[in-house]
Tab-separated table of C-alpha atoms in Angstrom:
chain	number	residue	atom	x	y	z
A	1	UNK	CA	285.910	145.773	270.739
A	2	UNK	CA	288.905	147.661	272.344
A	3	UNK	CA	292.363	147.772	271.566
A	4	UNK	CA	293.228	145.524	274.556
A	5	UNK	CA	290.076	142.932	273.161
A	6	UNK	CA	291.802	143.131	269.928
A	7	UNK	CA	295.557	143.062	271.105
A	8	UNK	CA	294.538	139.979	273.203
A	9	UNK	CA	292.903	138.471	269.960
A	10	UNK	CA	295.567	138.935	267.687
A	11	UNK	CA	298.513	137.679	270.221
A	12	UNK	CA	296.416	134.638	270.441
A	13	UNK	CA	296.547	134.298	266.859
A	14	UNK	CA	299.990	134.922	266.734
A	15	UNK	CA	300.566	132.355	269.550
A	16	UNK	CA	298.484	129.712	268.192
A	17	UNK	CA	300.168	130.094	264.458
A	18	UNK	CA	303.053	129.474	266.322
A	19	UNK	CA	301.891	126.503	267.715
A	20	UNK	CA	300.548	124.784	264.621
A	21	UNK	CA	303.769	125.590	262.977
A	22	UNK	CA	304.883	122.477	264.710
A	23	UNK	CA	302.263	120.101	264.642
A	24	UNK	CA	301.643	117.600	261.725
A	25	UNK	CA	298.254	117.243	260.389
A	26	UNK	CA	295.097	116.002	261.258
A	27	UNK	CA	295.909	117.029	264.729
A	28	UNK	CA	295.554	120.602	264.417
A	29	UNK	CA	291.926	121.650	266.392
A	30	UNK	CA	289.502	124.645	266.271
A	31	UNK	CA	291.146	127.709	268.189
A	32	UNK	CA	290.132	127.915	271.587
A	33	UNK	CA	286.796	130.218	271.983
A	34	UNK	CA	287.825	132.223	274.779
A	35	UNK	CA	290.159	135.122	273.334
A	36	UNK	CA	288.172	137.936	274.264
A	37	UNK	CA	286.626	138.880	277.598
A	38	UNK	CA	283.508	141.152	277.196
A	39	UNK	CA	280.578	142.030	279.969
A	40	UNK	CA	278.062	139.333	278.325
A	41	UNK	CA	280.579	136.175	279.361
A	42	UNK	CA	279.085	135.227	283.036
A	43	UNK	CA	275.526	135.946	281.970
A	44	UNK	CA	274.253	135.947	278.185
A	45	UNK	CA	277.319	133.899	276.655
A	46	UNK	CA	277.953	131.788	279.847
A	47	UNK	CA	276.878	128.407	278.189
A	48	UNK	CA	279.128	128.951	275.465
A	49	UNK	CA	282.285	130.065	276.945
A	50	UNK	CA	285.419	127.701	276.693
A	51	UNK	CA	283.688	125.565	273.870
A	52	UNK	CA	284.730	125.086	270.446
A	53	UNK	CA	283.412	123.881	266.693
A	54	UNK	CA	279.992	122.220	266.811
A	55	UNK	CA	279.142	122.736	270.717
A	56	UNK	CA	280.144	126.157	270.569
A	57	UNK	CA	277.922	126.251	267.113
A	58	UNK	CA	274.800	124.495	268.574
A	59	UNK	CA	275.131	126.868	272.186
A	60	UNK	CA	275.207	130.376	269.944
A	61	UNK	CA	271.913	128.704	268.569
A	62	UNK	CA	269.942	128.264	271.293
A	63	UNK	CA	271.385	131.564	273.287
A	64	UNK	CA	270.512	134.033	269.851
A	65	UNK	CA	267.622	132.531	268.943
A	66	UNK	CA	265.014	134.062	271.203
A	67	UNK	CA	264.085	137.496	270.010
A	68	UNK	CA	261.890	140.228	269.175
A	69	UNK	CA	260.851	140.120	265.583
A	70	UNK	CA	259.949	143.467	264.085
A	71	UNK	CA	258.592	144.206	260.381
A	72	UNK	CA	259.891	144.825	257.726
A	73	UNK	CA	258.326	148.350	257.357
A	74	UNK	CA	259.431	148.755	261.230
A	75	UNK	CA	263.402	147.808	259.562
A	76	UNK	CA	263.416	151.797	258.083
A	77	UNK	CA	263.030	153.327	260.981
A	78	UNK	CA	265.210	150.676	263.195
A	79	UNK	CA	267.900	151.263	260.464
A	80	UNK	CA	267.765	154.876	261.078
A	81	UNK	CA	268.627	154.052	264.748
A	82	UNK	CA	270.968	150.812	264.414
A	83	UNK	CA	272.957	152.953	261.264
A	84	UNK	CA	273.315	156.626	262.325
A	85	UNK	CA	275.963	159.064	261.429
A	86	UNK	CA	277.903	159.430	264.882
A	87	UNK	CA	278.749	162.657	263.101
A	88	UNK	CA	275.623	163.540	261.771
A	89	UNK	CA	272.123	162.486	263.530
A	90	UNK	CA	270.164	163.588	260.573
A	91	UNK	CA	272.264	160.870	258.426
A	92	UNK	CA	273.028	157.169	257.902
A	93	UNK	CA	275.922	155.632	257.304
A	94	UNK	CA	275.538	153.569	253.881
A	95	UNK	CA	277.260	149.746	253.473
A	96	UNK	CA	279.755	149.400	250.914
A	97	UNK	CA	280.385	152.534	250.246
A	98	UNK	CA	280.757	154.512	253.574
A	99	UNK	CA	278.581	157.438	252.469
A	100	UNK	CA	276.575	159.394	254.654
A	101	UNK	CA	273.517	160.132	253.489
A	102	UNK	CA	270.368	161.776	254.689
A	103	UNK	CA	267.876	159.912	256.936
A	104	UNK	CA	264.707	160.857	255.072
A	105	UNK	CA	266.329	159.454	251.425
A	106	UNK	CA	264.796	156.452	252.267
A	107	UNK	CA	263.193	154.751	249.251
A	108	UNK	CA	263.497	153.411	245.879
A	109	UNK	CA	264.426	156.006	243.605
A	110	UNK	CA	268.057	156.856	242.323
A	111	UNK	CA	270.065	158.851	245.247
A	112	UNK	CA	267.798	157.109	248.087
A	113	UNK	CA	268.817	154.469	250.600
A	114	UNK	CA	267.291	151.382	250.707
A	115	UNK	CA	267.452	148.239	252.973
A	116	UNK	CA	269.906	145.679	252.038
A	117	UNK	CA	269.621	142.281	252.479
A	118	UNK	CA	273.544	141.074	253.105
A	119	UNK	CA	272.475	137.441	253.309
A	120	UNK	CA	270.443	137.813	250.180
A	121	UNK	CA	266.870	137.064	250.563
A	122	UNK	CA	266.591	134.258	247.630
A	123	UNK	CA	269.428	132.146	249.342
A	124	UNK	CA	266.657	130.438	251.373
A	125	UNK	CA	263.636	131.948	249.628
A	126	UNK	CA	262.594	134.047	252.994
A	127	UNK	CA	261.727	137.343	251.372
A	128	UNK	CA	260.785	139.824	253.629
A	129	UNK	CA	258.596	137.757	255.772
A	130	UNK	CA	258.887	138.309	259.598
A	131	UNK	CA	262.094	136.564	260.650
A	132	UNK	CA	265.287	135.841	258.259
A	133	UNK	CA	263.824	138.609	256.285
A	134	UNK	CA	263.604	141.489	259.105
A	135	UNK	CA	266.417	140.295	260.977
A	136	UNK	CA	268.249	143.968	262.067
A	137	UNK	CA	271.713	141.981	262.446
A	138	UNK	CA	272.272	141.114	258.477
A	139	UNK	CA	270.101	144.030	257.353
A	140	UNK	CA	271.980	147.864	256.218
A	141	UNK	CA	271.141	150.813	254.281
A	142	UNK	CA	272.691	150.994	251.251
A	143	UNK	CA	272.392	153.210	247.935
A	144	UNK	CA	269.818	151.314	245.346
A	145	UNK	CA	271.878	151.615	242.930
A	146	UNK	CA	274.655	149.502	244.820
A	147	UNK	CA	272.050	147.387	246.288
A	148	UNK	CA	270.714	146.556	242.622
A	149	UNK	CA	274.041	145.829	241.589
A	150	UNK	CA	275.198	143.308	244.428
A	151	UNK	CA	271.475	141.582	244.072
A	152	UNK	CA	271.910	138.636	245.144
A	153	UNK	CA	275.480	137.875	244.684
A	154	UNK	CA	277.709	135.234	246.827
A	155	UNK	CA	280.507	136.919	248.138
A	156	UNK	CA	284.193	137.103	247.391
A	157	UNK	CA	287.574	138.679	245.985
A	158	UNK	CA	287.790	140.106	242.662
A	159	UNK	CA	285.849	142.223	239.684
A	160	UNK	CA	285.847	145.673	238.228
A	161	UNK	CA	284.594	148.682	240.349
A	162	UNK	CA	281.309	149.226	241.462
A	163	UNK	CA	280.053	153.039	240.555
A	164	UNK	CA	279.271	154.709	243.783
A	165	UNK	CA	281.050	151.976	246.284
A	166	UNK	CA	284.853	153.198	246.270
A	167	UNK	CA	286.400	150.009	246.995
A	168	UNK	CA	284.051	147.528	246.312
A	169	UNK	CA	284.125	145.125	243.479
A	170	UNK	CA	282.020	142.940	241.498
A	171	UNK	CA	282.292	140.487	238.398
A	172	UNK	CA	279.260	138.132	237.228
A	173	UNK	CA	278.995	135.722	240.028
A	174	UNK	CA	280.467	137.598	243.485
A	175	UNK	CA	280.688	140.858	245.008
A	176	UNK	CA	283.850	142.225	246.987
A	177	UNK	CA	282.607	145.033	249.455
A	178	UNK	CA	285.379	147.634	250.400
A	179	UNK	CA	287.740	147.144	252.848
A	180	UNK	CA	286.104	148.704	255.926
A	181	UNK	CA	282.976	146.687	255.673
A	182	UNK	CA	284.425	143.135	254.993
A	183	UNK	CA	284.778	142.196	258.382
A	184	UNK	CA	281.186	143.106	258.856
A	185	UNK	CA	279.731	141.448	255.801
A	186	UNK	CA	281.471	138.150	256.909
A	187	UNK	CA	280.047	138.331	260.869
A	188	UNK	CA	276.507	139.237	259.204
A	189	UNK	CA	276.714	136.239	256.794
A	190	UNK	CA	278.022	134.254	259.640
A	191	UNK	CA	275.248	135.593	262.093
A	192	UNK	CA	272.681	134.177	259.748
A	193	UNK	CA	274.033	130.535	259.442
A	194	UNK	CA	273.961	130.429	263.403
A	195	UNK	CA	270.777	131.945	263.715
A	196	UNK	CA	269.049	130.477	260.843
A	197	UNK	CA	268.928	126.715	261.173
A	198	UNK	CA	265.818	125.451	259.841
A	199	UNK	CA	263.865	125.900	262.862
A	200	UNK	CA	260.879	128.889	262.805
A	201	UNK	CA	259.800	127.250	259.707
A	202	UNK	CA	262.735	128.775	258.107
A	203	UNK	CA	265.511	127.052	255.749
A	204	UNK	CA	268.746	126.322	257.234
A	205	UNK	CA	270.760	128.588	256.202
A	206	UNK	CA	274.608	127.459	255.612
A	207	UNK	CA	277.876	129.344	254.585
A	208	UNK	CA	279.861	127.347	251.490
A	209	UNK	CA	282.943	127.222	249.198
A	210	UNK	CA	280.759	128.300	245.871
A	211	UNK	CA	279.405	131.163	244.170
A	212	UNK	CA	276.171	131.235	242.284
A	213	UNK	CA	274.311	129.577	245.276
A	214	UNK	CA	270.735	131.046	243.770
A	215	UNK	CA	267.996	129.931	245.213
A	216	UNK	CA	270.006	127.361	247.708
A	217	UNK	CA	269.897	128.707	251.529
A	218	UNK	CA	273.558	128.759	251.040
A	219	UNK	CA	276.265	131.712	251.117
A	220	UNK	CA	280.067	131.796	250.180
A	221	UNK	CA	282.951	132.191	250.385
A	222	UNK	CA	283.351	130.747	253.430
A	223	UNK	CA	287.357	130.833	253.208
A	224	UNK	CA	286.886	134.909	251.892
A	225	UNK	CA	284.687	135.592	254.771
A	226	UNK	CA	286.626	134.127	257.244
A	227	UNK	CA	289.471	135.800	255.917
A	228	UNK	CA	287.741	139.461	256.079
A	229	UNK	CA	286.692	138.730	259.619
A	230	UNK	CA	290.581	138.493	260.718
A	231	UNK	CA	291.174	141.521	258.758
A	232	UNK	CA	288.896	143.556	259.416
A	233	UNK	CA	287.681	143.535	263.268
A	234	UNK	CA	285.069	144.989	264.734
A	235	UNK	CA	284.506	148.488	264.803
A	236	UNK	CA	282.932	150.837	267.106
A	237	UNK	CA	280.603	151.602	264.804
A	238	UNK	CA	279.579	147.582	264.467
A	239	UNK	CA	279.441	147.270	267.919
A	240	UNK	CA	277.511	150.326	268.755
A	241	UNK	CA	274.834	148.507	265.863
A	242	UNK	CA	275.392	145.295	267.675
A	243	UNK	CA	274.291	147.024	271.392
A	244	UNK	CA	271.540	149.136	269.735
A	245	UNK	CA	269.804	146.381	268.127
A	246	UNK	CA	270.668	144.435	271.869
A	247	UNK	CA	268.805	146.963	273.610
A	248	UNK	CA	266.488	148.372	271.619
A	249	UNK	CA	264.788	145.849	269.075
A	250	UNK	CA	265.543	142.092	268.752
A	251	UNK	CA	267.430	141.758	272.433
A	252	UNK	CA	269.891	139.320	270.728
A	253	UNK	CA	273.072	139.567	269.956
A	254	UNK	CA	275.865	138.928	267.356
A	255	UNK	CA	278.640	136.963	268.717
A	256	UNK	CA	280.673	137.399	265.695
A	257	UNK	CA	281.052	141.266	267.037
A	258	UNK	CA	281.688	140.259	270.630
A	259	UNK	CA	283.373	137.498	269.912
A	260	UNK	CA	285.535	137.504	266.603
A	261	UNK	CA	287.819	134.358	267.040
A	262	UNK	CA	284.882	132.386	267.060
A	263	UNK	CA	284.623	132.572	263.606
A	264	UNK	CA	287.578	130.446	263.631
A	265	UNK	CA	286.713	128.962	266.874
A	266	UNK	CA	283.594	127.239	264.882
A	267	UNK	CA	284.726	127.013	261.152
């Protein structure tokens, strides 16, 4: 997103607290869904443009939905591509912690990368199976020893500090990723609920209020993640990932990235 993208975003936001400030509940509404402008509007998001809670929910469906499904061996390689080091081509750049860490550290072993499943992969019982499981847009490299240690937590604010992931936090039930990559853990949860619903022979996957979700195709907090969305807004980096994956692999998109105030637009 750019600075004018985001300047435009947050004016709106300003604007429309502004707004509500006067208004007496139930009448406040969804925030309009057209605070951003980006190249995709007259062509790949034209059918949801101007449209708002469950039509703008049901149009990201059907426009996301067809894609290129790759495997999940094919996801170590793609992550190599989607994740790179602008810095450093022979690196990628690990979730929740920010580290940059060589390419061929891929594996399972104790200072390798692995592939992290940020809607976890029991919250719908997918696995790694061809689809939910190998989707590129919810899927990073992260160290296994943070990856082990988020399992398959819900996410949200609070715990003591996770060794190796400055700035990220975890207790029993939730896990708190550092600042920089809570904006893209919420549009990743977020992509999945759009994406994901229970077509493809797939659960319909759902964002929620609780922790401990398990086994349920559910993920929360949805208040926390909208929350990190607003605060932290897409970065170059994200929407480099988002254009790469575009391009390259699936030929979908995230309209979380392109699109923050949906988020609020829709939930």
């Amino acid at each position: 997103m750019s600075v004018a993208q985001i300047g435009r975003w947050k004016a709106l936001a300003v604007a429309t607290s502004a707004v509500l400030v006067g208004l007496t509940l139930p009448a406040v509404t969804a925030t309009p869904a057209a605070a951003t402008t980006t190249a995709y509007d007259s062509t790949y998001y034209k059918n949801a443009i101007g449209k708002t809670g469950t039509s703008l929910k049901a149009s990201l469906h059907t426009i996301i939905t067809p894609q290129t499904k790759i495997s999940y061996s094919a996801v170590w390689n793609a992550l190599m591509a989607t994740d790179q080091d602008p810095n450093n081509s022979n690196n990628v750049i690990l979730l929740y912690s920010g580290t940059s860490r060589a390419k061929s550290l891929n594996g399972g072993d104790v200072g390798d990368w692995n592939r992290e499943h940020t809607w976890a992969k029991s919250h719908g019982d997918f696995g790694e199976a061809t689809g939910p499981g190998t989707d590129l847009h919810h899927l990073r490299p992260a160290d296994v020893q943070v990856n082990s240690i988020r399992g398959n937590k819900d996410f949200d604010n609070g715990g003591s500090a996770v060794s190796g992931a400055s700035g990220s936090y975890t207790d029993s039930d939730s896990f708190e990723p550092r600042n920089a990559d809570k904006g893209d853990v919420a549009r990743m949860i977020l992509y999945m609920t759009v994406r994901y619903e229970g077509g493809d022979g797939w659960a319909n996957l759902e964002p929620n209020q609780l922790v401990n979700n398990g086994s349920n195709p559910y993920m929360g907090k949805l208040s926390v993640l909208k929350a990190w969305n607003e605060a932290d807004p897409p970065s170059a980096f994200e929407e480099k990932r988002n254009q790469v994956i575009y391009d390259t692999y699936q030929h979908n998109r995230n309209p979380f990235i392109d699109h923050p105030e949906w988020v609020e637009a829709i939930w």
